[in-house]
Short mmCIF file of C-alpha atoms in Angstrom, two decimals:
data_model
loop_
_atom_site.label_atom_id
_atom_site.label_comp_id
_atom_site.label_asym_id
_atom_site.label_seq_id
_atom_site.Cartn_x
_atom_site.Cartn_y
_atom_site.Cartn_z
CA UNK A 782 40.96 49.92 7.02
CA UNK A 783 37.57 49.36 5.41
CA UNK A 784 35.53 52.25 4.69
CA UNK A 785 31.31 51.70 5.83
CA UNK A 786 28.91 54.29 5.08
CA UNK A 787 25.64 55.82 5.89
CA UNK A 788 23.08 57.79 3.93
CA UNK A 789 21.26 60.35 5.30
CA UNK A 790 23.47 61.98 7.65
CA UNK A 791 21.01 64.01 9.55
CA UNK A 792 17.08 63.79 8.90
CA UNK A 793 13.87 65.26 10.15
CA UNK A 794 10.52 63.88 9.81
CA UNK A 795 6.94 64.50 10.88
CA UNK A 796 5.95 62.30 13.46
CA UNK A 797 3.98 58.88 12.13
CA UNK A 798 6.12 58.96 8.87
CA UNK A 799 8.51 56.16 8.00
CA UNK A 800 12.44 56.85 7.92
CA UNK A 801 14.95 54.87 5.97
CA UNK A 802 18.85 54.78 6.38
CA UNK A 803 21.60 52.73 4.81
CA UNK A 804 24.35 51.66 5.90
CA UNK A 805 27.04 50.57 2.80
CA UNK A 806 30.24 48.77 3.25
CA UNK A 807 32.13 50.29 0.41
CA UNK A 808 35.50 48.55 -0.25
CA UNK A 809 34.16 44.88 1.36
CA UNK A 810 31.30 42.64 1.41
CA UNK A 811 29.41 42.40 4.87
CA UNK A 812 27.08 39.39 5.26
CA UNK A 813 26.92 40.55 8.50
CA UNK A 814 25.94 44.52 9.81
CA UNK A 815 25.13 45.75 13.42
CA UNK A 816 22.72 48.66 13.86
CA UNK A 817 23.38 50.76 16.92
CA UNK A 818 21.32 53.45 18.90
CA UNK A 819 22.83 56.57 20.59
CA UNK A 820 21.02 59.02 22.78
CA UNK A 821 22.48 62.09 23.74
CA UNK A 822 25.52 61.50 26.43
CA UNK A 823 24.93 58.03 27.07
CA UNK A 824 26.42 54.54 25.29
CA UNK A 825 25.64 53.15 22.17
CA UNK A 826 23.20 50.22 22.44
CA UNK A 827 23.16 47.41 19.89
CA UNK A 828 19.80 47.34 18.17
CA UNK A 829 19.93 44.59 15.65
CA UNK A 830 22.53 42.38 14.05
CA UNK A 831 21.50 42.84 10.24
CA UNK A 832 22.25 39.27 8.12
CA UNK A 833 22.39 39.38 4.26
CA UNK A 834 20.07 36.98 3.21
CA UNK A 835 17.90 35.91 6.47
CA UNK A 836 15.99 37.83 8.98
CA UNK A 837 17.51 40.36 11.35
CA UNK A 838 17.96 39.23 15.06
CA UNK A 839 16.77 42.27 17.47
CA UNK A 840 18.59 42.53 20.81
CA UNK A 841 15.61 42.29 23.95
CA UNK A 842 13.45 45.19 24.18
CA UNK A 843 13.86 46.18 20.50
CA UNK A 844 10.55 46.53 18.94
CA UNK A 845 11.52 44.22 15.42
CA UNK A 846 8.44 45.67 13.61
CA UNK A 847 8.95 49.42 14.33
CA UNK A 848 12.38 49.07 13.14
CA UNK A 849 12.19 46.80 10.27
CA UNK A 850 15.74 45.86 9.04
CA UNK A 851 16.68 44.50 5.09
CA UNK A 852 19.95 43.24 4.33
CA UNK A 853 19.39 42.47 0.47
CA UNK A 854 23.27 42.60 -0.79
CA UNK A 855 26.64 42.02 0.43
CA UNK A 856 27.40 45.76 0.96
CA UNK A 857 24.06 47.40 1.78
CA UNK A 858 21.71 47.17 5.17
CA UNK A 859 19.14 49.43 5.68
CA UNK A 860 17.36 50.40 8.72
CA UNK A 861 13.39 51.69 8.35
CA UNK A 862 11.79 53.37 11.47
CA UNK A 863 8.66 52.83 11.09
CA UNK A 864 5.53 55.41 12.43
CA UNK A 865 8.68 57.47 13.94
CA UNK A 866 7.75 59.48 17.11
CA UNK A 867 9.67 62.12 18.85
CA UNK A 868 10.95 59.64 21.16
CA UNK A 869 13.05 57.65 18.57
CA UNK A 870 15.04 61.10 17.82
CA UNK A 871 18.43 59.51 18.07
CA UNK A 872 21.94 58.92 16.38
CA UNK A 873 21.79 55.67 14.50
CA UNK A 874 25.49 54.17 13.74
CA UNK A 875 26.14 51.14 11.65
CA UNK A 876 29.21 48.46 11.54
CA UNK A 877 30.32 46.53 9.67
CA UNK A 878 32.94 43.88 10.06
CA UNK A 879 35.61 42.74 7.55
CA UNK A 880 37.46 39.37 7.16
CA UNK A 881 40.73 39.55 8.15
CA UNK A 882 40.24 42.36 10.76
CA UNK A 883 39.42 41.71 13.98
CA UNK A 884 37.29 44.61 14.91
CA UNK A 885 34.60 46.46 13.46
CA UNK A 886 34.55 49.50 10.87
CA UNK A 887 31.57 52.11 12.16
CA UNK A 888 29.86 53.97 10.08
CA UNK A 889 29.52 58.05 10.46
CA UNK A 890 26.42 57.79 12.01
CA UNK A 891 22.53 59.41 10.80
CA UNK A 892 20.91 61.89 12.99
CA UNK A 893 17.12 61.26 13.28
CA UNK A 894 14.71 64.16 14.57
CA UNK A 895 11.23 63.35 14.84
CA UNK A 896 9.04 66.64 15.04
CA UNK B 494 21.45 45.86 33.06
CA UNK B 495 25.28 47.57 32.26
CA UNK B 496 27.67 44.42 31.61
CA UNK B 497 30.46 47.15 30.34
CA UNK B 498 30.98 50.42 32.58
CA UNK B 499 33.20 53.33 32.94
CA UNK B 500 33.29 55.19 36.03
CA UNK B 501 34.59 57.91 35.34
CA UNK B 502 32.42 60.17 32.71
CA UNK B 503 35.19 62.18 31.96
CA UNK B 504 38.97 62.72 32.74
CA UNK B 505 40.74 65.95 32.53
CA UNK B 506 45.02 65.80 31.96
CA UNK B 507 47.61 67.94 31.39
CA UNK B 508 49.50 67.97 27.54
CA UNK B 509 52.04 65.61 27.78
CA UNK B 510 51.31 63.45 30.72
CA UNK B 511 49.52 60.01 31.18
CA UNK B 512 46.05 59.44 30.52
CA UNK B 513 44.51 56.79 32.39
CA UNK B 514 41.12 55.10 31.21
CA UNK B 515 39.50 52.37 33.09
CA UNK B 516 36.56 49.64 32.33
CA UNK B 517 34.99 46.95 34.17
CA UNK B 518 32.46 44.02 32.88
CA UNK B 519 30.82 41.41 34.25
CA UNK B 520 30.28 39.16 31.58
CA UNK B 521 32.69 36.30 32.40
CA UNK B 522 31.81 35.21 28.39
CA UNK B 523 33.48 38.33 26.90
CA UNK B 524 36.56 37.46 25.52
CA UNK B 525 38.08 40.35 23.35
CA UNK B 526 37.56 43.85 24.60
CA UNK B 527 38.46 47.18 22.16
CA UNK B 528 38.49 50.44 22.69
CA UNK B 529 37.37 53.53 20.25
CA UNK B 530 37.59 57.10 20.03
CA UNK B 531 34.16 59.27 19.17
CA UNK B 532 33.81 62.59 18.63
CA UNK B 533 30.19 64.35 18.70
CA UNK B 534 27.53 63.42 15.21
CA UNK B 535 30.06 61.09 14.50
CA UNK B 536 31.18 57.29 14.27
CA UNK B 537 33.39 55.01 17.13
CA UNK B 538 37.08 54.86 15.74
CA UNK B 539 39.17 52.29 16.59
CA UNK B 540 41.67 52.38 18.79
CA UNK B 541 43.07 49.02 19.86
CA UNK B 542 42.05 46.14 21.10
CA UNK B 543 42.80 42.91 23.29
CA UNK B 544 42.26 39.45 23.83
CA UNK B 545 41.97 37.58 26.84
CA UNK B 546 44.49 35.06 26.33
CA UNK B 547 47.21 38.90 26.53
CA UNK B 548 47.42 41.30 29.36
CA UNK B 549 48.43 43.68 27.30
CA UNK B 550 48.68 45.16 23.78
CA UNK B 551 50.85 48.16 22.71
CA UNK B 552 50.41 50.33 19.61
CA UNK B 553 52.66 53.29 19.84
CA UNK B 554 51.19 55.53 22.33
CA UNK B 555 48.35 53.51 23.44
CA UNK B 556 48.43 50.49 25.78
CA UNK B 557 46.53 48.80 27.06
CA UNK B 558 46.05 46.57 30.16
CA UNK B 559 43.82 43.57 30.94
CA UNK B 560 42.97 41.72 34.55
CA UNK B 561 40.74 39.33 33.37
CA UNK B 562 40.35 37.77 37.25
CA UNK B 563 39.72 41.56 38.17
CA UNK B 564 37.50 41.73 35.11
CA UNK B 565 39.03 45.22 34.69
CA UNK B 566 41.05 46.79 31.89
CA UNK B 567 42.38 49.80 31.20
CA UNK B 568 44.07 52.23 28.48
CA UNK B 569 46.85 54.23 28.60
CA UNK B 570 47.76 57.08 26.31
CA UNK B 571 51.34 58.49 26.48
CA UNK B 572 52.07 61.09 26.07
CA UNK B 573 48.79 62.84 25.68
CA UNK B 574 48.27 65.60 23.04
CA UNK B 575 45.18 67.55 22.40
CA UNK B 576 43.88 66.00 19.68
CA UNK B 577 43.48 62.84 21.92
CA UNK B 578 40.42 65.11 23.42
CA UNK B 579 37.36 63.03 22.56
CA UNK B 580 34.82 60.57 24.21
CA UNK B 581 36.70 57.08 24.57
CA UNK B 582 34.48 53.58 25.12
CA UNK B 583 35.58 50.55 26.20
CA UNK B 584 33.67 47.49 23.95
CA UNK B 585 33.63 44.07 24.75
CA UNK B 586 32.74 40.85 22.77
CA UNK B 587 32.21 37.31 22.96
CA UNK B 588 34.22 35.54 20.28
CA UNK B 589 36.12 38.05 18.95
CA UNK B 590 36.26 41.56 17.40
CA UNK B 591 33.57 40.95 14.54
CA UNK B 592 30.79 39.47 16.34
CA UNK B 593 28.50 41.87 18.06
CA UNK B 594 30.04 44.41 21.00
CA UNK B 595 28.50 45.61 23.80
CA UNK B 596 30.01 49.22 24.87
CA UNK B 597 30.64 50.98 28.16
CA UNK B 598 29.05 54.17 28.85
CA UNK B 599 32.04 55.95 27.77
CA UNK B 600 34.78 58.52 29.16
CA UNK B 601 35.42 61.94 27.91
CA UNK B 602 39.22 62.84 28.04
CA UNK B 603 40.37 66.54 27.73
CA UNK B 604 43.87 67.17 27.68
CA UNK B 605 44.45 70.57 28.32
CA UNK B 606 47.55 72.60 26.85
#
């Protein structure tokens, strides 16, 4: 199976600082990359579906200028939370699908703490 | 507004025995639903998935099952072994695997020794 990858893995920040993550598909291209949200004990929610070469589309109720998405090559998205506050502490998770597979490969997942 | 739920937020079984997950959606547009494995800080693994022209889908010890008039499926692990102790979710899609998936609110199996 594909391999999809995220950097940082855990991060704290002051609140009102900007936080970026990527999200790499390492074996594949991905002109297409989903960013999920996951707080604790509950489901992951689909934030924004990440296209290389166009604008992001946000899911309702996602705030598209707080979380400003870039998808500027085949294999990298990245996710910027904007002015973080303590109430966008959360585990982000990427995807990615492949051609030829009919499902998509997750990435580990970045833990943001906003202080 | 939950278009993918489990109802049961966790499941407790015995080494060896059945584990039974279930899943209901609304959506009557979803047409391929998966299921993946999580474990804490980390990301969704797949499991196996199904689409609804099948009502059902075997890989070794996982099935499973799909009532698409019931809008209900479910996955069964057999025999169950303790590393099979994790959260499950039930996904489903519109179009297929690769487009986006909306997940259930996920079931956390222990099988116990």
């Amino acid at each position: 199976g594909a391999v999809v990858s995220q950097h940082p893995s855990w991060v704290i920040c002051k609140s009102g600082t900007s936080v970026k993550i990527e999200c790499r598909s390492l074996d594949f291209q991905a002109t297409t990359m989903f960013w999920y949200r996951q707080f604790p004990k509950q489901s992951l929610m689909l934030m924004a579906t990440s296209n290389e070469g166009s604008k992001a589309t946000y899911e309702q109720g996602v705030e598209k200028d707080k979380f400003l998405i870039n998808h500027a090559s085949l294999t990298l998205s990245t996710l910027t939370v904007t002015s973080a506050h303590p109430e966008d502490s959360s585990f982000y998770i990427c995807s990615a699908p492949q051609q030829g597979y009919n499902e998509q490969f997750f990435g580990p997942g970045t833990r943001l703490t906003v202080l | 507004d939950q278009q993918v739920k489990q109802n049961s937020p966790s499941l407790s079984v015995q080494e060896g025995r059945i584990s039974i997950l279930n899943c209901d959606y609304t959506n009557s547009m979803f047409d391929y639903f998966l299921w993946y494995k999580k474990y804490p800080a980390e990301g969704p693994t797949f499991l196996i998935s199904i689409s609804s022209i099948k009502d059902k889908n075997e890989d070794g010890r996982f099935t499973v099952f799909l009532n698409k008039s019931a809008k209900h499926l479910s996955l069964h692990i057999v025999p169950s072994q303790p590393g099979d102790s994790a959260v499950y979710f039930c996904a489903a899609s519109a179009g297929g695997g690769y487009q986006k998936v909306t997940f259930g609110t996920g079931t956390k199996l222990q099988v116990i020794p």
